[in-house]
Amino acid sequence: MLSSVALFSLIAPIAAQTWTSCNPLNQTDCPTDTALSMSHEFNFTQTSAGSTWNTTAGTILYNDDGAEFTINNRGDAPTMQSKFYIFFGEVEVWLKAATGQGVVSSIVLESDDLDEVDWEFTGTNTTHGETNYYGKGNTTAAATRAFWHPVESPQTLFHNYTTRWTADRIEWFIDGTSVRTLEYADANGGASFPQTPMNVRLGIWAAGDKDNNNYTIAWAGGETDYTKGPYTMYVQSARVTDFSSGKEYKYGDQTGTWKSIDVIQGNSTVAETLSRPPPKTLAQRWAGLSTGAKIAIYTAIGAVVLALIGVSTICCITQRKAGRRERALADANWEKDHAEVMAYRARYRSQRDEF
Ligand SMILES: *[C@@H]1O[C@H](CO)[C@@H](O)[C@H](O)[C@H]1NC(C)=O
Ligand SMILES: *[C@@H]1O[C@H](CO)[C@@H](O)[C@H](O)[C@H]1NC(C)=O
Ligand SMILES: *[C@@H]1O[C@H](CO)[C@@H](O)[C@H](O)[C@H]1NC(C)=O
Ligand SMILES: *[C@@H]1O[C@H](CO)[C@@H](O)[C@H](O)[C@H]1NC(C)=O
Ligand SMILES: *[C@@H]1O[C@H](CO)[C@@H](O)[C@H](O)[C@H]1NC(C)=O
Ligand SMILES: *[C@@H]1O[C@H](CO)[C@@H](O)[C@H](O)[C@H]1NC(C)=O
Ligand SMILES: *[C@@H]1O[C@H](CO)[C@@H](O)[C@H](O)[C@H]1NC(C)=O
Ligand SMILES: *[C@@H]1O[C@H](CO)[C@@H](O)[C@H](O)[C@H]1NC(C)=O
């Protein structure tokens, strides 16, 4: 297994870039962006994010408080991102930030050509949260664009963090109150105004990791102490509205302007998935069965239990082998996760002219 230091230095050369899998300003063969083309509320309590979101690093659990993004150990940085894009729209996220020095909870809108709109919360700033933006991956003077806003106890209370994004301006709201407005012209004459189709990313990471540069660590509130964890960010729900409608969004040229984006007409596959009635729960299906069917199932369960008692003796013998196999699998998964996370951290933030 590679040590984290070795992994990090392998990744470092690409670290100056924020991450995109295909930048349409450099390449003409990037895949088109699947449109959301509707408004949908994703309720993350008890149910998973479903097939329209992708867990891009680590593991995300779903409980009564919503989606849980936890840092248990060094290298953990669970993240998920929508498979769909919005081309202007509104994103309302109900989030409770993680505690932990240097731990950053984030809501990010990111486009293929690295336009970005952020909400960020550090684990130890219990009075303020930060907003920021980037245009076309331009990280110059990023610190001057970071604004901090008062918010009551973001690590203990859920708040409504909403971003409203149009071709004219971006507006950030906390619990219904507008806290910041960015006009198109004020973003480097529009050149740095986020204006290309965005996906939504939710995640947590340790900006305070000792391998990060001092500025990042200081910005995040200090070095992260992993022994004091776990640190968990919770997301109850996300309501995402696409102001455009169509099947897909495609970059028409390499200018990265909103006028260059072609809206491909047709029905969005994501909208079709989301509009389908949810599958019946187990309880609903059970209630729908006839008495005869239920008796048959009880009988079958009885037979299985008897069989299991017989088999359990044999099981004990094979158990130890299985244990070894599982352990190997867990190690492999850990290694994969760890590699992903290091890559994520490097490419997504750490060497960036951050804040
Ligand atoms: C895109 O191309 C420019 C100029 O060639 C280069 O500086 C930049 O690193 C490239 N970006 C990506 C994400 O490939
Ligand atoms: C999400 O679902 C839970 C459980 O059904 C419900 O109590 C809660 O009100 C829902 N939240 C939203 C924002 O709809
Ligand atoms: C989902 O994430 C995995 C892992 O990062 C990646 O390989 C895959 O291409 C992603 N799928 C989509 C649809 O984004
Ligand atoms: C939280 O952020 C605000 C704004 O940057 C700053 O004034 C305050 O000192 C910070 N508090 C802590 C505990 O870091
Ligand atoms: C990058 O951003 C800086 C600061 O806003 C600006 O002066 C510069 O012109 C931008 N670069 C490009 C290529 O737009
Ligand atoms: C959250 O804030 C947005 C923006 O102000 C508002 O439109 C929305 O109604 C709020 N959500 C709830 C559930 O109050
Ligand atoms: C960063 O921190 C290290 C270790 O504390 C220190 O030696 C170094 O001078 C710092 N560098 C800057 C630029 O603050
Ligand atoms: C889009 O869906 C509607 C309603 O389901 C259907 O009538 C229409 O033919 C579909 N359009 C395309 C281009 O598939």
Coordinates of C-alpha atoms and ligand atoms in Angstrom, one line a residue:
M1 CA 0.0 0.0 0.0
L2 CA 1.3 3.4 -0.9
S3 CA 1.8 5.9 1.9
S4 CA -0.3 9.0 1.7
V5 CA 2.8 11.1 1.2
A6 CA 3.8 9.1 -1.8
L7 CA 0.3 9.3 -3.2
F8 CA 0.2 13.0 -2.6
S9 CA 3.4 13.7 -4.4
L10 CA 2.3 11.6 -7.4
I11 CA -0.8 13.8 -7.7
A12 CA 0.7 17.1 -6.9
P13 CA 1.7 18.0 -10.5
I14 CA -1.9 18.2 -11.6
A15 CA -3.0 19.9 -8.4
A16 CA -3.0 23.4 -9.8
Q17 CA -6.2 22.6 -11.7
T18 CA -9.7 22.5 -10.4
W19 CA -11.2 19.3 -11.6
T20 CA -13.3 18.5 -14.7
S21 CA -13.3 15.3 -16.7
C22 CA -13.5 17.1 -20.0
N23 CA -13.0 20.8 -20.5
P24 CA -15.1 22.0 -23.6
L25 CA -12.9 25.1 -23.9
N26 CA -9.9 22.8 -24.7
Q27 CA -11.6 19.9 -26.4
T28 CA -14.4 19.6 -28.9
D29 CA -15.4 16.1 -28.1
C30 CA -16.7 16.4 -24.5
P31 CA -20.0 14.6 -23.8
T32 CA -23.1 16.8 -23.7
D33 CA -24.6 17.6 -20.3
T34 CA -27.8 15.9 -19.3
A35 CA -30.4 18.5 -18.5
L36 CA -32.5 18.4 -15.3
S37 CA -35.2 20.4 -17.1
M38 CA -37.5 20.6 -14.2
S39 CA -37.7 21.4 -10.5
H40 CA -37.2 18.5 -8.0
E41 CA -36.8 18.2 -4.3
F42 CA -34.4 15.5 -3.3
N43 CA -35.2 14.3 0.3
F44 CA -32.2 12.6 1.7
T45 CA -33.7 11.4 4.9
Q46 CA -33.9 7.6 4.9
T47 CA -33.7 7.2 1.1
S48 CA -30.6 7.3 -1.0
A49 CA -30.0 10.0 -3.5
G50 CA -31.1 7.6 -6.1
S51 CA -29.9 7.1 -9.7
T52 CA -29.6 10.8 -10.5
W53 CA -26.7 11.5 -8.2
N54 CA -23.3 9.8 -8.1
T55 CA -21.1 9.2 -5.1
T56 CA -17.8 10.3 -6.4
A57 CA -15.7 9.7 -3.2
G58 CA -16.2 7.7 0.0
T59 CA -19.4 6.4 1.4
I60 CA -22.6 8.4 2.2
L61 CA -25.1 7.1 4.7
Y62 CA -28.8 8.1 4.8
N63 CA -30.5 8.5 8.1
D64 CA -33.2 10.6 9.8
D65 CA -31.0 13.7 9.6
G66 CA -30.4 13.2 5.9
A67 CA -27.4 12.3 3.9
E68 CA -24.3 11.9 6.2
F69 CA -20.9 12.8 4.9
T70 CA -18.4 11.7 7.5
I71 CA -14.6 12.0 8.0
N72 CA -13.7 9.1 10.2
N73 CA -10.0 8.9 9.2
R74 CA -7.4 10.9 7.4
G75 CA -8.1 10.8 3.7
D76 CA -11.9 10.6 4.0
A77 CA -13.7 13.1 1.9
P78 CA -17.1 11.8 0.9
T79 CA -18.7 13.7 -2.0
M80 CA -21.6 13.3 -4.3
Q81 CA -22.5 15.1 -7.4
S82 CA -25.6 15.3 -9.6
K83 CA -25.5 13.5 -12.9
F84 CA -27.7 16.3 -14.2
Y85 CA -27.0 19.9 -15.1
I86 CA -28.9 23.1 -14.7
F87 CA -28.5 26.0 -17.1
F88 CA -29.3 28.8 -14.8
G89 CA -31.5 27.9 -11.9
E90 CA -32.0 27.7 -8.2
V91 CA -30.4 25.3 -5.7
E92 CA -31.8 25.2 -2.1
V93 CA -29.8 23.0 0.3
W94 CA -30.7 22.3 3.9
L95 CA -27.4 21.6 5.5
K96 CA -25.8 21.2 8.9
A97 CA -22.1 21.7 8.7
A98 CA -19.5 19.4 10.3
T99 CA -17.6 20.3 13.4
G100 CA -13.8 19.8 13.5
Q101 CA -10.9 22.2 13.1
G102 CA -10.0 22.5 9.5
V103 CA -13.0 20.5 8.3
V104 CA -14.9 22.1 5.4
S105 CA -18.5 21.4 4.5
S106 CA -19.4 22.6 1.0
I107 CA -22.1 23.1 -1.6
V108 CA -20.6 23.6 -5.0
L109 CA -22.1 24.3 -8.4
E110 CA -19.5 23.4 -11.0
S111 CA -19.5 23.4 -14.8
D112 CA -17.4 21.5 -17.3
D113 CA -15.3 24.5 -18.1
L114 CA -14.8 25.3 -14.4
D115 CA -17.3 28.0 -13.6
E116 CA -18.0 27.5 -10.0
V117 CA -20.3 28.9 -7.2
D118 CA -19.6 27.9 -3.6
W119 CA -20.9 27.8 -0.1
E120 CA -18.3 26.7 2.5
F121 CA -18.4 26.2 6.2
T122 CA -15.4 25.5 8.4
G123 CA -15.8 23.3 11.4
T124 CA -14.8 25.9 14.0
N125 CA -16.4 29.1 12.7
T126 CA -19.6 28.9 14.6
T127 CA -20.9 32.4 13.5
H128 CA -20.1 32.7 9.7
G129 CA -20.2 30.8 6.5
E130 CA -18.5 31.7 3.2
T131 CA -19.5 32.2 -0.4
N132 CA -17.3 32.5 -3.4
Y133 CA -17.2 32.0 -7.2
Y134 CA -14.8 31.2 -10.0
G135 CA -15.1 31.8 -13.8
K136 CA -13.5 29.4 -16.3
G137 CA -11.2 28.1 -13.6
N138 CA -9.6 31.5 -13.1
T139 CA -8.2 31.3 -9.5
T140 CA -6.4 34.7 -9.6
A141 CA -7.3 36.8 -6.5
A142 CA -9.7 34.3 -5.3
A143 CA -9.5 35.6 -1.7
T144 CA -10.9 38.9 -2.8
R145 CA -14.1 37.2 -3.9
A146 CA -14.7 35.2 -0.7
F147 CA -17.3 36.8 1.4
W148 CA -18.3 35.7 4.9
H149 CA -21.9 36.0 6.1
P150 CA -23.3 35.7 9.6
V151 CA -25.3 32.5 10.2
E152 CA -26.5 31.2 13.5
S153 CA -24.6 28.1 14.7
P154 CA -24.2 26.4 11.3
Q155 CA -22.7 23.2 13.0
T156 CA -25.7 22.6 15.2
L157 CA -28.7 23.9 13.1
F158 CA -29.9 23.1 9.7
H159 CA -30.2 26.2 7.5
N160 CA -31.6 26.9 4.1
Y161 CA -28.7 27.9 1.8
T162 CA -30.1 28.9 -1.5
T163 CA -28.3 30.0 -4.7
R164 CA -30.3 31.8 -7.4
W165 CA -28.4 31.9 -10.6
T166 CA -29.4 33.8 -13.8
A167 CA -27.6 35.2 -16.8
D168 CA -27.8 38.6 -15.1
R169 CA -26.7 37.9 -11.5
I170 CA -26.1 35.3 -8.8
E171 CA -27.8 35.7 -5.5
W172 CA -27.0 33.9 -2.3
F173 CA -29.7 33.5 0.5
I174 CA -29.6 32.2 4.0
D175 CA -33.0 31.2 5.4
G176 CA -34.8 33.4 2.9
T177 CA -32.6 36.5 3.4
S178 CA -30.4 37.7 0.5
V179 CA -26.9 37.9 1.8
R180 CA -24.9 38.6 -1.4
T181 CA -25.5 39.5 -5.0
L182 CA -23.0 39.3 -7.8
E183 CA -23.9 41.2 -11.0
Y184 CA -22.7 39.9 -14.3
A185 CA -20.5 43.0 -15.1
D186 CA -18.9 42.9 -11.6
A187 CA -17.3 39.6 -12.4
N188 CA -14.3 40.8 -14.4
G189 CA -16.6 42.5 -16.9
G190 CA -18.6 39.2 -17.2
A191 CA -15.6 37.1 -18.3
S192 CA -15.5 35.5 -14.9
F193 CA -19.2 35.3 -14.4
P194 CA -20.3 31.7 -13.9
Q195 CA -22.5 31.1 -17.0
T196 CA -22.2 27.5 -18.3
P197 CA -24.4 24.5 -17.3
M198 CA -23.6 23.4 -13.7
N199 CA -23.9 20.2 -11.8
V200 CA -24.4 20.2 -8.0
R201 CA -21.7 18.8 -5.7
L202 CA -22.0 18.2 -1.9
G203 CA -19.1 17.2 0.1
I204 CA -16.8 17.4 3.1
W205 CA -13.0 17.5 3.2
A206 CA -10.2 18.2 5.6
A207 CA -8.7 21.4 4.3
G208 CA -6.7 21.4 7.6
D209 CA -4.8 18.3 6.7
K210 CA -1.2 18.9 7.6
D211 CA -0.1 18.1 4.0
N212 CA -2.0 21.2 2.7
N213 CA -0.4 24.5 2.4
N214 CA -0.4 26.9 5.3
Y215 CA -2.8 29.3 3.7
T216 CA -5.4 26.7 3.1
I217 CA -4.9 25.4 6.7
A218 CA -5.2 28.9 8.1
W219 CA -8.3 29.6 6.0
A220 CA -9.9 26.4 7.2
G221 CA -9.4 27.3 10.9
G222 CA -6.3 25.3 11.7
E223 CA -4.9 21.8 11.4
T224 CA -7.3 18.9 11.6
D225 CA -7.0 16.4 14.5
Y226 CA -8.4 13.2 13.2
T227 CA -8.4 11.6 16.6
K228 CA -11.2 14.0 17.7
G229 CA -13.6 12.9 15.0
P230 CA -15.7 11.6 13.5
Y231 CA -16.8 14.8 11.8
T232 CA -20.1 14.7 10.0
M233 CA -21.9 17.1 7.6
Y234 CA -25.7 16.5 7.2
V235 CA -27.8 17.4 4.2
Q236 CA -31.5 17.0 4.7
S237 CA -32.7 17.9 1.3
A238 CA -31.9 19.7 -1.9
R239 CA -34.4 21.4 -4.1
V240 CA -32.9 21.9 -7.6
T241 CA -34.6 24.0 -10.3
D242 CA -33.4 24.2 -13.8
F243 CA -34.4 27.5 -15.5
S244 CA -33.9 26.0 -19.0
S245 CA -35.7 23.0 -20.4
G246 CA -34.4 20.6 -22.9
K247 CA -32.8 17.2 -23.2
E248 CA -29.1 18.2 -23.1
Y249 CA -26.8 21.2 -23.0
K250 CA -23.9 21.4 -25.4
Y251 CA -21.0 23.9 -25.8
G252 CA -21.4 25.4 -29.2
D253 CA -17.9 26.9 -29.3
Q254 CA -14.9 27.5 -27.1
T255 CA -15.8 30.9 -25.7
G256 CA -17.5 29.6 -22.5
T257 CA -20.2 32.2 -22.8
W258 CA -23.8 31.4 -22.0
K259 CA -24.8 32.5 -25.5
S260 CA -22.6 29.7 -26.9
I261 CA -24.5 27.0 -25.1
D262 CA -26.9 25.0 -27.3
V263 CA -30.0 23.7 -25.6
I264 CA -30.8 20.4 -27.4
Q265 CA -34.5 20.0 -27.5
G266 CA -36.3 16.8 -26.3
N267 CA -37.2 15.0 -23.1
S268 CA -34.6 14.9 -20.4
T269 CA -33.9 11.4 -19.3
V270 CA -33.3 12.6 -15.7
A271 CA -36.7 14.3 -15.7
E272 CA -38.3 11.1 -16.9
T273 CA -36.6 9.1 -14.1
L274 CA -37.6 11.6 -11.5
S275 CA -41.2 11.8 -12.7
R276 CA -41.7 8.0 -12.5
P277 CA -43.8 6.9 -9.4
P278 CA -41.4 5.6 -6.7
P279 CA -41.2 1.8 -6.4
K280 CA -43.5 0.3 -3.7
T281 CA -41.9 -0.2 -0.3
L282 CA -41.6 -3.7 1.2
A283 CA -44.5 -3.0 3.6
Q284 CA -46.7 -1.8 0.8
R285 CA -46.0 -4.9 -1.2
W286 CA -46.6 -7.2 1.8
A287 CA -50.0 -5.4 2.4
G288 CA -50.9 -6.1 -1.2
L289 CA -50.5 -9.9 -0.9
S290 CA -53.4 -12.3 -0.4
T291 CA -53.7 -14.3 2.9
G292 CA -52.8 -17.5 0.9
A293 CA -49.6 -15.9 -0.4
K294 CA -48.7 -14.8 3.1
I295 CA -49.2 -18.3 4.6
A296 CA -47.0 -19.7 1.8
I297 CA -44.3 -17.2 2.7
Y298 CA -44.4 -18.0 6.4
T299 CA -44.2 -21.7 5.7
A300 CA -41.2 -21.1 3.4
I301 CA -39.5 -19.0 6.1
G302 CA -40.0 -21.9 8.6
A303 CA -38.4 -24.3 6.3
V304 CA -35.4 -22.0 5.7
V305 CA -34.9 -21.5 9.4
L306 CA -34.8 -25.3 9.9
A307 CA -32.3 -25.7 7.1
L308 CA -30.2 -22.9 8.5
I309 CA -29.9 -24.6 11.8
G310 CA -28.5 -27.7 10.0
V311 CA -26.2 -25.7 7.9
S312 CA -24.8 -23.5 10.7
T313 CA -22.5 -26.3 11.8
I314 CA -20.8 -26.4 8.4
C315 CA -20.7 -22.6 8.3
C316 CA -18.4 -22.4 11.3
I317 CA -15.7 -24.2 9.4
T318 CA -15.8 -21.9 6.3
Q319 CA -16.3 -18.8 8.4
R320 CA -12.6 -18.1 8.9
K321 CA -11.8 -18.3 5.2
A322 CA -14.6 -15.8 4.4
G323 CA -13.2 -13.5 7.1
R324 CA -9.9 -13.4 5.4
R325 CA -11.5 -12.7 2.1
E326 CA -13.6 -9.8 3.5
R327 CA -10.6 -8.3 5.1
A328 CA -8.7 -8.3 1.8
L329 CA -11.7 -6.8 0.1
A330 CA -11.9 -4.1 2.8
D331 CA -8.3 -3.3 2.4
A332 CA -8.7 -3.0 -1.4
N333 CA -11.7 -0.7 -1.0
W334 CA -9.8 1.4 1.5
E335 CA -6.9 1.8 -0.9
K336 CA -9.3 2.7 -3.7
D337 CA -11.1 5.2 -1.5
H338 CA -7.9 6.7 -0.2
A339 CA -6.5 7.1 -3.7
E340 CA -9.7 8.8 -4.9
V341 CA -9.8 11.1 -2.0
M342 CA -6.2 12.2 -2.4
A343 CA -6.9 12.9 -6.0
Y344 CA -10.1 14.7 -5.1
R345 CA -8.4 16.8 -2.6
A346 CA -5.5 17.7 -4.8
R347 CA -7.4 18.4 -8.0
Y348 CA -10.3 20.1 -6.3
R349 CA -8.7 22.4 -3.9
S350 CA -5.6 22.1 -2.1
Q351 CA -2.9 23.7 -4.2
R352 CA -5.4 26.3 -5.4
D353 CA -5.0 30.0 -4.7
E354 CA -7.8 29.2 -2.3
F355 CA -10.3 31.0 -0.1
Ligands
LIG1 C1 -6.8 24.1 -21.3 O1 -5.8 24.7 -22.2 C2 -5.1 25.7 -21.7 C3 -4.2 26.3 -22.8 O2 -3.7 25.3 -23.6 C4 -4.2 25.1 -20.6 O3 -3.4 26.1 -20.0 C5 -5.1 24.6 -19.5 O4 -4.4 23.9 -18.5 C6 -6.1 23.5 -20.1 N1 -7.0 23.2 -19.1 C7 -7.5 21.9 -18.9 C8 -8.4 21.7 -17.9 O5 -7.1 21.0 -19.6
LIG2 C1 -38.4 14.3 4.0 O1 -39.0 13.1 4.3 C2 -39.2 13.0 5.8 C3 -39.7 11.6 6.1 O2 -40.7 11.2 5.2 C4 -40.2 14.1 6.2 O3 -40.4 14.0 7.5 C5 -39.6 15.4 5.8 O4 -40.5 16.5 6.1 C6 -39.2 15.5 4.3 N1 -38.5 16.7 4.1 C7 -38.7 17.5 3.1 C8 -37.9 18.7 3.0 O5 -39.6 17.3 2.3
LIG3 C1 -19.8 8.4 -11.2 O1 -18.5 8.4 -10.4 C2 -17.6 7.4 -10.8 C3 -16.4 7.5 -9.9 O2 -15.9 8.8 -9.7 C4 -17.2 7.7 -12.3 O3 -16.3 6.7 -12.7 C5 -18.4 7.7 -13.2 O4 -18.1 8.0 -14.5 C6 -19.5 8.6 -12.6 N1 -20.7 8.5 -13.4 C7 -21.3 9.6 -13.8 C8 -22.6 9.4 -14.6 O5 -21.0 10.8 -13.6
LIG4 C1 -15.6 33.5 11.5 O1 -15.5 34.3 10.3 C2 -15.6 35.7 10.5 C3 -15.6 36.4 9.1 O2 -14.5 36.0 8.4 C4 -14.5 36.2 11.4 O3 -14.7 37.6 11.6 C5 -14.5 35.4 12.7 O4 -13.4 35.8 13.5 C6 -14.5 33.9 12.4 N1 -14.6 33.2 13.6 C7 -13.8 32.2 14.0 C8 -14.0 31.5 15.3 O5 -12.9 31.8 13.2
LIG5 C1 -8.5 36.2 -14.2 O1 -9.0 36.9 -13.1 C2 -8.3 38.1 -12.8 C3 -8.9 38.8 -11.6 O2 -10.3 39.0 -11.7 C4 -8.4 39.1 -14.0 O3 -7.7 40.2 -13.8 C5 -7.9 38.3 -15.3 O4 -8.1 39.1 -16.4 C6 -8.6 37.0 -15.4 N1 -8.1 36.3 -16.5 C7 -8.8 36.0 -17.6 C8 -8.1 35.2 -18.6 O5 -10.0 36.3 -17.7
LIG6 C1 -35.4 28.7 1.2 O1 -34.9 30.0 0.7 C2 -35.3 30.3 -0.6 C3 -34.6 31.6 -1.0 O2 -35.0 32.6 -0.2 C4 -36.8 30.4 -0.6 O3 -37.3 30.7 -1.9 C5 -37.4 29.1 -0.1 O4 -38.8 29.2 0.0 C6 -36.9 28.7 1.2 N1 -37.4 27.4 1.6 C7 -38.2 27.1 2.5 C8 -38.6 25.7 2.7 O5 -38.6 28.0 3.3
LIG7 C1 4.2 27.0 7.0 O1 4.3 26.3 8.2 C2 5.6 25.7 8.4 C3 5.5 24.8 9.6 O2 4.8 25.4 10.7 C4 6.6 26.9 8.6 O3 7.9 26.3 8.8 C5 6.6 27.7 7.4 O4 7.4 28.8 7.5 C6 5.2 28.2 7.1 N1 5.2 28.9 5.8 C7 4.5 30.0 5.6 C8 4.5 30.6 4.2 O5 3.8 30.5 6.4
LIG8 C1 -41.5 13.9 -24.8 O1 -42.5 13.3 -23.9 C2 -43.8 13.6 -24.3 C3 -44.7 13.2 -23.2 O2 -44.3 12.0 -22.6 C4 -44.1 12.9 -25.6 O3 -45.4 13.1 -26.0 C5 -43.1 13.4 -26.7 O4 -43.3 12.6 -27.9 C6 -41.7 13.2 -26.2 N1 -40.8 13.9 -27.1 C7 -39.7 13.3 -27.6 C8 -38.9 14.2 -28.5 O5 -39.4 12.2 -27.3

